[in-house]
Amino acid sequence: MEHIEIDRAAEPVIGPGTQPQGGKKVFVKTYGCQMNVYDSQRMTDALGVDGYSATERMEEADLVLLNTCHIREKAAEKVYSELGRIREVKREREKAGGEMMIGVAGCVAQAEGREILRRAPVVDLVIGPQTYHRLPDALRKARSGEKVVETEYAVEDKFEHLPQPRRTEIARRGVTAFLSVQEGCDKFCTFCVVPYTRGSEVSRPVSQILAEAEKLAGAGVREITLLGQNVNAWHGEGLDGAEWGLGRLLFRLAEISGVARLRYTTSHPRDMDDELIAAHRDLAELMPYLHLPVQSGSDRILKAMNRRHKAADYLALIERIRAVQPDIAMSGDFIVGFPGETDADFEATLDLVRQVRYAQAFSFKYSPRPGTPGADMKGHLPEQVKDERLQQLQALLAEHQHDFTQSRVGMRFDVLIEKPGRRPGQRAGRSPWLQPVIVDETAGEIGDIVPVRIARVEGTTLFAETA
Ligand code: SAH
Ligand code: SF4
Ligand code: F3S
């Protein structure tokens, strides 16, 4: 997945509330991947039914929810330091006669459950990702003084019972939106906690997805990003009762009036089928961007990771995709320092990167996760080796990203204007390749798709003149 925090700064995902003043307030802080961003919105919507409105200020919250990530040790540990800080804010608020309930949601909640209450007794409520539809009930119990832990798997229930956002709320969140179509993972890569925290793979039916997409479009959303831990493994029940694949779903979503751009993330190389590749050729609404993590360029390491493909398979796949969409921006994820990774294995990763030339990518040092097979493997590498390899890989990736960014100078293409720019007189949008683009405010309104010509680049940001 492309990540919001996963060791990158996460912002609270909710803004000022839309409910009447004087009701209860919830502050949600989101870590991890886009699915957590989506889930945080769904939780806010569920609590909205009970009269909670969102706040960006923790001090005025009656409920603080941390939506957490367990992917690497650093991400998981961050939760406990944050809980220490929240405890102080809670103390102040209670001194002033207020209430503050504290809930931990997300993948740390699922992985650690009751252990969280032991390490951080200040927590009132622990709720796993598959049980968010039970959040209002769980909160009522917690408010009566009971410590609540909800971590049972029931992902189908989650999607069936979570309330949809209101029109005003969608509009407030902007002209781009996430829509989870698939959750969980059956791949069991040996480094990864996701199959344990999100459970096995579940695909939502087309009817549910369409209803949600139509609602988003009706409230002014122009770009929808379909989410799934393995989004291209999505195989939901179609409108005709048959099983559909992601390519077919994308074609159907493109028919919704108002939906101008479609994206999907994160994909697994083994699940890229012909129909999905064809969508990159035939579907104008499908943006030329593909996040396709490979993790390593060494066949030996790929095998130890249980990725179930070789480096050559991955390169051949990219060749097929580029044959139909030559200007696609490739994105990826890499892990350096997996147990047993030799200099030669690492060189093979650099080699693969040189062949693909990613437009952008994420790279991480291997972090052993309790309960995953990787943690018990032999040949764990010293931190220093991982550090050096990460630096070397990131320098190469940055070089390619820079080249890709520079290659847009002088180009003409459409930009979706998403929000006001940081400076007066500017608006910010995205290129088809997901790059931030700054346009003059005279170029158009938020939600407009306008043709521009790129005049210059600063870092990874493109600056446009109206074409
Ligand atoms: N479903 C996505 C992965 C989600 S996790 C996929 O299959 O691509 C996002 C990324 O975090 C992974 O692609 C991997 O690069 C990284 N990651 C996962 N577990 C990790 C670990 N134990 N140590 C370091 N990085 C890890
Ligand atoms: Fe994790 Fe692998 Fe599943 Fe991705 S495919 S979520 S890396 S187990
Ligand atoms: Fe993190 Fe869970 Fe997403 S572990 S990356 S929040 S699926």
Coordinates of C-alpha atoms and ligand atoms in Angstrom, one line a residue:
M1 CA 0.0 0.0 0.0
E2 CA 0.9 3.6 -0.3
H3 CA 1.1 4.7 3.3
I4 CA -0.1 7.5 5.3
E5 CA 2.2 7.0 8.3
I6 CA 3.9 3.6 8.4
D7 CA 6.7 5.5 9.8
R8 CA 5.6 8.7 8.0
A9 CA 3.8 11.4 9.8
A10 CA 0.1 10.7 10.1
E11 CA -2.3 13.5 10.6
P12 CA -5.5 13.1 12.3
V13 CA -7.9 12.3 9.5
I14 CA -11.0 14.1 10.7
G15 CA -11.8 17.8 10.7
P16 CA -14.2 20.0 12.5
G17 CA -17.5 18.3 13.3
T18 CA -20.6 18.8 11.3
Q19 CA -23.0 17.9 14.1
P20 CA -24.7 20.4 16.3
Q21 CA -22.5 22.1 18.8
G22 CA -22.7 21.0 22.4
G23 CA -22.7 17.2 21.6
K24 CA -19.9 14.9 22.4
K25 CA -16.6 15.1 20.5
V26 CA -14.3 12.4 19.2
F27 CA -10.6 12.9 18.2
V28 CA -9.2 10.2 15.9
K29 CA -5.6 9.8 15.1
T30 CA -4.7 7.5 12.3
Y31 CA -1.5 5.6 11.6
G32 CA -0.6 3.1 8.9
C33 CA -2.1 2.5 5.5
Q34 CA -4.9 4.1 3.6
M35 CA -7.3 1.3 4.8
N36 CA -6.9 2.8 8.3
V37 CA -7.7 6.2 6.9
Y38 CA -10.9 4.7 5.4
D39 CA -11.7 2.9 8.6
S40 CA -11.3 6.0 10.7
Q41 CA -13.8 7.8 8.5
R42 CA -16.2 4.8 8.9
M43 CA -15.8 4.9 12.7
T44 CA -16.5 8.6 12.7
D45 CA -19.6 8.0 10.7
A46 CA -20.7 5.3 13.1
L47 CA -20.2 7.5 16.1
G48 CA -21.9 10.4 14.3
V49 CA -25.2 8.4 14.5
D50 CA -24.8 8.5 18.3
G51 CA -24.3 12.3 18.3
Y52 CA -20.5 12.4 18.3
S53 CA -18.8 15.1 16.1
A54 CA -15.2 15.1 15.1
T55 CA -12.7 17.5 16.5
E56 CA -9.0 18.2 15.6
R57 CA -8.2 19.2 19.2
M58 CA -7.6 16.3 21.6
E59 CA -8.1 18.5 24.7
E60 CA -11.8 19.0 23.9
A61 CA -12.5 15.3 23.1
D62 CA -14.8 13.1 25.1
L63 CA -13.4 10.2 23.2
V64 CA -9.9 9.7 21.8
L65 CA -9.4 6.9 19.3
L66 CA -6.0 5.8 18.1
N67 CA -6.3 3.8 14.8
T68 CA -3.0 1.9 14.9
C69 CA -0.6 0.1 12.7
H70 CA 1.4 -3.1 13.6
I71 CA 3.5 -3.5 10.4
R72 CA 6.9 -2.6 11.9
E73 CA 8.0 -2.5 15.5
K74 CA 8.5 1.3 15.4
A75 CA 4.9 1.8 14.2
A76 CA 3.5 -0.4 17.0
E77 CA 5.6 1.1 19.8
K78 CA 4.6 4.6 18.8
V79 CA 1.1 3.8 20.2
Y80 CA 2.4 3.4 23.7
S81 CA 4.3 6.6 23.8
E82 CA 1.2 8.4 22.4
L83 CA -0.9 6.8 25.1
G84 CA 1.5 8.2 27.7
R85 CA 0.9 11.7 26.3
I86 CA -2.9 11.2 26.1
R87 CA -2.9 10.2 29.8
E88 CA -1.7 13.6 30.7
V89 CA -4.3 15.4 28.6
K90 CA -7.0 13.2 30.1
R91 CA -5.8 14.1 33.6
E92 CA -6.1 17.8 32.8
R93 CA -9.5 17.4 31.3
E94 CA -10.8 15.4 34.2
K95 CA -9.4 18.0 36.6
A96 CA -11.6 20.5 34.8
G97 CA -14.6 18.2 35.3
G98 CA -14.6 16.7 31.8
E99 CA -14.6 13.1 30.6
M100 CA -12.2 11.4 28.3
M101 CA -12.6 7.8 27.1
I102 CA -9.6 6.3 25.4
G103 CA -9.9 3.6 22.7
V104 CA -7.3 1.7 20.7
A105 CA -8.4 0.5 17.3
G106 CA -6.6 -0.9 14.2
C107 CA -3.9 -3.6 13.8
V108 CA -2.2 -3.2 17.2
A109 CA -5.6 -3.6 18.8
Q110 CA -6.1 -6.9 16.8
A111 CA -2.6 -8.2 17.4
E112 CA -2.2 -7.3 21.1
G113 CA -5.8 -7.3 22.4
R114 CA -6.0 -7.4 26.2
E115 CA -2.2 -6.9 26.5
I116 CA -2.8 -3.3 25.7
L117 CA -4.9 -2.9 28.8
R118 CA -2.0 -4.4 30.9
R119 CA 0.6 -2.1 29.4
A120 CA -1.6 1.0 29.3
P121 CA -4.3 0.8 32.0
V122 CA -5.6 4.2 30.9
V123 CA -7.2 2.5 27.9
D124 CA -10.9 1.9 28.2
L125 CA -11.6 0.2 24.9
V126 CA -9.7 -2.1 22.5
I127 CA -11.4 -2.7 19.1
G128 CA -10.0 -4.7 16.1
P129 CA -10.5 -3.7 12.5
Q130 CA -13.2 -6.3 11.8
T131 CA -15.5 -5.1 14.6
Y132 CA -16.0 -1.4 14.0
H133 CA -19.7 -1.7 13.4
R134 CA -19.9 -2.7 17.1
L135 CA -18.0 0.5 18.2
P136 CA -21.1 2.4 19.5
D137 CA -22.2 -0.5 21.7
A138 CA -18.7 -1.1 22.9
L139 CA -18.4 2.5 23.8
R140 CA -21.6 2.4 25.8
K141 CA -20.3 -0.5 27.8
A142 CA -16.9 1.2 28.3
R143 CA -18.7 4.4 29.6
S144 CA -20.4 2.3 32.2
G145 CA -17.0 1.4 33.6
E146 CA -16.3 -1.9 32.0
K147 CA -13.0 -2.4 30.1
V148 CA -13.9 -3.7 26.7
V149 CA -11.9 -5.8 24.2
E150 CA -13.6 -6.5 20.8
T151 CA -11.3 -8.4 18.5
E152 CA -13.4 -11.1 16.9
Y153 CA -13.3 -11.6 13.1
A154 CA -16.4 -10.7 11.2
V155 CA -15.4 -8.6 8.3
E156 CA -18.5 -9.2 6.2
D157 CA -20.6 -7.8 9.2
K158 CA -18.4 -4.8 9.3
F159 CA -19.1 -3.7 5.8
E160 CA -22.8 -4.6 6.0
H161 CA -23.5 -2.7 9.2
L162 CA -21.2 0.3 9.2
P163 CA -23.2 3.4 8.3
Q164 CA -22.5 5.4 5.2
P165 CA -21.2 9.0 5.6
R166 CA -23.7 11.8 5.1
R167 CA -23.5 13.9 2.0
T168 CA -22.2 16.9 3.9
E169 CA -19.5 14.8 5.5
I170 CA -18.3 13.4 2.2
A171 CA -18.2 16.9 0.7
R172 CA -16.2 18.2 3.7
R173 CA -13.6 15.4 3.2
G174 CA -12.9 16.6 -0.4
V175 CA -13.1 15.6 -4.0
T176 CA -11.0 12.4 -3.7
A177 CA -12.1 9.4 -1.6
F178 CA -11.0 6.0 -0.6
L179 CA -13.3 3.0 -1.0
S180 CA -12.3 -0.4 0.6
V181 CA -13.3 -3.2 -1.7
Q182 CA -11.2 -6.0 -0.3
E183 CA -9.8 -6.7 3.1
G184 CA -7.5 -9.2 4.6
C185 CA -4.8 -11.3 3.0
D186 CA -4.2 -15.1 2.4
K187 CA -0.6 -14.7 1.0
F188 CA 1.3 -15.0 4.3
C189 CA 4.6 -13.4 3.2
T190 CA 7.0 -14.5 6.0
F191 CA 7.7 -11.0 7.2
C192 CA 4.2 -9.7 7.4
V193 CA 1.6 -9.3 10.1
V194 CA -1.3 -8.4 7.9
P195 CA -2.8 -11.9 7.5
Y196 CA -3.0 -12.1 11.3
T197 CA -4.3 -8.6 12.0
R198 CA -6.8 -8.3 9.1
G199 CA -7.7 -11.9 8.8
S200 CA -8.3 -13.8 5.6
E201 CA -9.2 -12.3 2.3
V202 CA -12.8 -11.0 1.8
S203 CA -14.2 -9.2 -1.3
R204 CA -17.2 -6.9 -1.0
P205 CA -20.0 -7.5 -3.6
V206 CA -20.3 -5.2 -6.5
S207 CA -23.7 -3.9 -5.4
Q208 CA -22.3 -2.7 -2.1
I209 CA -19.3 -1.1 -3.8
L210 CA -21.5 0.6 -6.5
A211 CA -23.9 2.0 -3.9
E212 CA -21.0 3.5 -2.0
A213 CA -19.3 4.9 -5.1
E214 CA -22.6 6.5 -6.3
K215 CA -23.0 8.1 -3.0
L216 CA -19.5 9.5 -3.1
A217 CA -19.9 10.8 -6.7
G218 CA -23.3 12.4 -5.8
A219 CA -21.6 14.4 -3.1
G220 CA -18.9 15.8 -5.5
V221 CA -16.1 13.2 -5.3
R222 CA -14.2 13.1 -8.7
E223 CA -11.6 10.5 -7.9
I224 CA -12.0 7.2 -6.1
T225 CA -9.1 5.0 -5.0
L226 CA -10.2 1.4 -4.4
L227 CA -8.4 -0.1 -1.4
G228 CA -7.4 -3.6 -0.4
Q229 CA -4.4 -5.2 1.2
N230 CA -4.4 -7.2 -2.0
V231 CA -6.8 -5.1 -4.1
N232 CA -6.1 -6.9 -7.4
A233 CA -7.1 -10.2 -5.7
W234 CA -10.6 -8.8 -5.4
H235 CA -13.2 -11.2 -6.8
G236 CA -16.6 -10.1 -5.7
E237 CA -20.1 -11.1 -6.6
G238 CA -21.1 -9.2 -9.7
L239 CA -24.5 -7.7 -10.5
D240 CA -25.3 -10.8 -12.6
G241 CA -24.4 -13.2 -9.7
A242 CA -21.2 -14.3 -11.4
E243 CA -17.8 -13.5 -9.9
W244 CA -16.2 -10.3 -11.2
G245 CA -12.5 -9.3 -11.3
L246 CA -11.1 -5.9 -10.5
G247 CA -10.8 -4.9 -14.2
R248 CA -14.5 -5.5 -14.8
L249 CA -15.3 -3.6 -11.6
L250 CA -13.2 -0.6 -12.7
F251 CA -15.1 -0.5 -16.1
R252 CA -18.4 -0.4 -14.2
L253 CA -17.3 2.3 -11.8
A254 CA -16.2 4.5 -14.6
E255 CA -19.8 4.6 -15.8
I256 CA -20.9 6.5 -12.7
S257 CA -21.6 10.1 -13.6
G258 CA -19.1 12.4 -12.0
V259 CA -16.4 9.8 -11.5
A260 CA -13.5 11.1 -13.6
R261 CA -10.5 9.3 -12.1
L262 CA -10.0 5.8 -10.7
R263 CA -7.0 4.3 -8.9
Y264 CA -6.4 1.1 -6.9
T265 CA -3.9 0.0 -4.3
T266 CA -2.1 -2.2 -3.2
S267 CA -1.5 -4.9 -5.8
H268 CA 0.3 -8.1 -5.6
P269 CA 2.4 -9.2 -8.7
R270 CA 0.7 -12.6 -8.7
D271 CA -2.8 -11.2 -9.1
M272 CA -2.4 -8.9 -12.1
D273 CA -4.7 -10.5 -14.6
D274 CA -5.2 -9.8 -18.4
E275 CA -8.5 -7.9 -17.8
L276 CA -6.8 -5.5 -15.3
I277 CA -3.9 -4.9 -17.6
A278 CA -6.4 -4.3 -20.5
A279 CA -8.1 -1.7 -18.3
H280 CA -4.8 0.3 -18.2
R281 CA -5.0 0.3 -22.0
D282 CA -8.8 0.9 -22.6
L283 CA -10.1 2.8 -19.6
A284 CA -9.4 6.5 -19.8
E285 CA -10.6 7.0 -16.2
L286 CA -8.0 4.6 -14.9
M287 CA -4.9 6.7 -13.9
P288 CA -1.5 5.6 -15.2
Y289 CA -0.1 4.7 -11.8
L290 CA 0.5 1.3 -10.3
H291 CA 1.8 0.4 -6.9
L292 CA 3.2 -3.1 -7.3
P293 CA 5.5 -4.0 -4.4
V294 CA 8.2 -6.6 -5.1
Q295 CA 10.2 -6.3 -1.8
S296 CA 13.4 -7.8 -3.2
G297 CA 15.2 -8.5 -6.5
S298 CA 16.8 -11.7 -5.3
D299 CA 15.0 -15.0 -6.1
R300 CA 16.5 -16.6 -3.0
I301 CA 15.1 -13.9 -0.8
L302 CA 11.8 -13.8 -2.6
K303 CA 11.5 -17.5 -1.9
A304 CA 12.3 -17.1 1.8
M305 CA 9.7 -14.3 1.9
N306 CA 7.1 -16.6 0.3
R307 CA 6.3 -14.1 -2.4
R308 CA 5.8 -17.0 -4.8
H309 CA 7.3 -15.3 -7.9
K310 CA 10.8 -14.7 -9.3
A311 CA 12.4 -11.4 -10.1
A312 CA 12.1 -12.2 -13.8
D313 CA 8.4 -12.9 -13.5
Y314 CA 8.0 -9.4 -12.0
L315 CA 10.0 -7.7 -14.8
A316 CA 8.1 -9.6 -17.5
L317 CA 4.8 -8.5 -15.9
I318 CA 5.9 -4.8 -15.9
E319 CA 6.9 -5.2 -19.6
R320 CA 3.4 -6.4 -20.4
I321 CA 1.9 -3.5 -18.5
R322 CA 4.2 -1.0 -20.2
A323 CA 3.4 -2.5 -23.6
V324 CA -0.2 -1.3 -23.2
Q325 CA 0.5 1.8 -21.1
P326 CA 4.1 3.0 -21.8
D327 CA 3.8 6.1 -19.6
I328 CA 2.6 4.3 -16.4
A329 CA 4.2 5.5 -13.2
M330 CA 5.5 2.4 -11.3
S331 CA 5.6 2.4 -7.6
G332 CA 6.9 -0.2 -5.2
D333 CA 7.8 -1.3 -1.7
F334 CA 11.1 -2.8 -0.7
I335 CA 12.5 -4.5 2.4
V336 CA 16.2 -4.5 3.0
G337 CA 18.0 -6.8 5.4
F338 CA 15.6 -9.7 5.4
P339 CA 17.2 -12.6 7.4
G340 CA 20.0 -14.2 5.3
E341 CA 20.2 -11.3 2.7
T342 CA 23.8 -11.3 1.4
D343 CA 25.5 -8.5 -0.5
A344 CA 24.8 -10.3 -3.7
D345 CA 21.1 -10.5 -2.8
F346 CA 21.0 -6.8 -2.1
E347 CA 22.8 -6.1 -5.4
A348 CA 20.1 -8.0 -7.2
T349 CA 17.5 -5.7 -5.6
L350 CA 19.5 -2.6 -6.9
D351 CA 19.7 -4.3 -10.3
L352 CA 15.9 -4.8 -10.4
V353 CA 15.4 -1.1 -9.4
R354 CA 17.7 0.0 -12.2
Q355 CA 15.6 -2.0 -14.7
V356 CA 12.2 -0.8 -13.5
R357 CA 13.1 2.9 -12.7
Y358 CA 10.3 3.5 -10.3
A359 CA 8.5 6.9 -10.4
Q360 CA 8.3 6.6 -6.6
A361 CA 8.8 3.9 -4.0
F362 CA 8.8 3.1 -0.3
S363 CA 11.6 1.2 1.3
F364 CA 12.1 -0.2 4.8
K365 CA 14.5 -2.0 7.0
Y366 CA 13.3 -5.5 7.9
S367 CA 11.6 -5.5 11.3
P368 CA 11.1 -8.9 12.9
R369 CA 7.4 -9.3 13.9
P370 CA 6.4 -11.7 16.6
G371 CA 4.4 -14.6 15.3
T372 CA 5.6 -14.3 11.7
P373 CA 7.9 -17.1 10.3
G374 CA 10.6 -14.5 9.4
A375 CA 11.2 -13.6 13.0
D376 CA 12.4 -17.2 13.7
M377 CA 14.6 -17.5 10.7
K378 CA 18.4 -17.7 10.9
G379 CA 20.7 -14.9 9.7
H380 CA 19.3 -11.7 11.2
L381 CA 21.4 -8.8 10.1
P382 CA 23.0 -6.2 12.2
E383 CA 21.2 -2.8 12.3
Q384 CA 24.2 -1.1 10.7
V385 CA 24.1 -3.3 7.6
K386 CA 20.4 -2.7 7.2
D387 CA 21.0 1.1 7.6
E388 CA 23.7 1.1 4.9
R389 CA 21.6 -0.9 2.5
L390 CA 18.6 1.3 3.1
Q391 CA 20.6 4.4 2.4
Q392 CA 22.0 3.0 -0.8
L393 CA 18.7 1.9 -2.1
Q394 CA 16.9 5.1 -1.2
A395 CA 19.6 7.2 -3.0
L396 CA 19.0 5.1 -6.1
L397 CA 15.2 5.4 -5.8
A398 CA 15.4 9.1 -5.2
E399 CA 17.5 9.5 -8.4
H400 CA 14.9 7.7 -10.5
Q401 CA 12.0 9.7 -8.9
H402 CA 13.9 12.9 -9.6
D403 CA 14.3 11.9 -13.3
F404 CA 10.6 11.0 -13.5
T405 CA 9.6 14.3 -12.0
Q406 CA 11.9 16.3 -14.3
S407 CA 10.5 14.4 -17.3
R408 CA 7.1 16.2 -16.7
V409 CA 8.6 19.7 -17.3
G410 CA 7.1 21.1 -20.5
M411 CA 4.4 18.4 -20.7
R412 CA 0.7 19.1 -21.0
F413 CA -1.9 17.1 -19.1
D414 CA -5.0 17.3 -16.9
V415 CA -4.8 18.1 -13.2
L416 CA -7.6 17.4 -10.7
I417 CA -7.7 20.5 -8.4
E418 CA -8.1 19.1 -4.9
K419 CA -7.6 21.9 -2.3
P420 CA -6.3 25.4 -1.7
G421 CA -2.6 25.7 -2.0
R422 CA -0.3 26.7 0.8
R423 CA 0.3 30.2 -0.6
P424 CA -2.5 32.7 -1.4
G425 CA -3.5 32.6 -5.0
Q426 CA -2.6 29.0 -5.4
R427 CA -4.5 25.7 -5.6
A428 CA -3.1 22.2 -5.2
G429 CA -4.0 19.2 -7.3
R430 CA -2.6 15.9 -8.6
S431 CA -1.2 14.8 -12.0
P432 CA -2.4 11.5 -13.5
W433 CA 0.8 10.0 -12.0
L434 CA -0.2 11.1 -8.5
Q435 CA 2.3 13.9 -8.3
P436 CA 1.4 17.1 -6.4
V437 CA 0.8 20.0 -8.8
I438 CA 0.5 23.6 -7.9
V439 CA -1.8 25.7 -10.2
D440 CA -2.9 29.3 -10.1
E441 CA -6.3 29.8 -8.5
T442 CA -7.6 31.2 -11.8
A443 CA -7.0 27.8 -13.4
G444 CA -10.3 26.4 -11.9
E445 CA -12.3 25.5 -8.8
I446 CA -11.7 22.6 -6.5
G447 CA -13.1 19.5 -8.2
D448 CA -12.3 20.8 -11.7
I449 CA -10.1 18.9 -14.0
V450 CA -8.0 21.4 -16.0
P451 CA -5.4 21.1 -18.7
V452 CA -2.1 22.6 -17.7
R453 CA 1.5 22.8 -18.9
I454 CA 4.3 22.1 -16.4
A455 CA 6.6 25.1 -16.1
R456 CA 9.0 23.9 -13.4
V457 CA 9.6 21.5 -10.6
E458 CA 10.6 22.0 -6.9
G459 CA 11.5 18.8 -5.1
T460 CA 8.7 16.4 -6.1
T461 CA 6.1 19.1 -6.7
L462 CA 5.2 20.3 -10.2
F463 CA 4.3 23.9 -10.9
A464 CA 1.9 24.5 -13.7
E465 CA 0.9 27.3 -16.0
T466 CA -2.6 27.0 -17.4
A467 CA -2.4 25.5 -20.9
Ligands
SAH1 N1 -0.5 -5.6 1.1 C1 0.6 -4.9 0.9 C2 1.5 -4.7 2.0 C3 1.1 -3.9 3.2 S1 2.4 -3.6 4.2 C4 1.4 -5.6 -0.1 O1 1.3 -6.8 -0.2 O2 2.2 -5.0 -0.8 C5 3.3 -2.4 3.4 C6 4.7 -2.6 3.2 O3 5.3 -2.7 4.4 C7 5.1 -3.9 2.5 O4 4.9 -3.9 1.2 C8 6.5 -4.1 3.0 O5 7.4 -3.5 2.1 C9 6.5 -3.4 4.3 N2 6.6 -4.4 5.4 C10 5.7 -5.3 5.8 N3 6.2 -6.0 6.9 C11 7.4 -5.5 7.2 C12 8.4 -5.9 8.1 N4 8.2 -6.9 9.0 N5 9.5 -5.1 8.1 C13 9.7 -4.1 7.3 N6 8.8 -3.8 6.3 C14 7.7 -4.5 6.2
SF4_2 FE1 1.5 -8.8 3.8 FE2 2.3 -10.2 1.8 FE3 -0.3 -10.0 2.3 FE4 1.0 -7.9 1.4 S1 0.7 -9.9 0.3 S2 -0.4 -7.9 3.1 S3 3.0 -8.2 2.2 S4 1.3 -11.0 3.6
F3S3 FE1 -0.5 -1.2 9.3 FE2 -2.6 -2.7 9.5 FE3 -2.4 -1.2 7.4 S1 -0.6 -3.3 10.1 S2 -0.2 -1.2 7.1 S3 -2.6 -0.5 9.5 S4 -3.2 -3.2 7.5

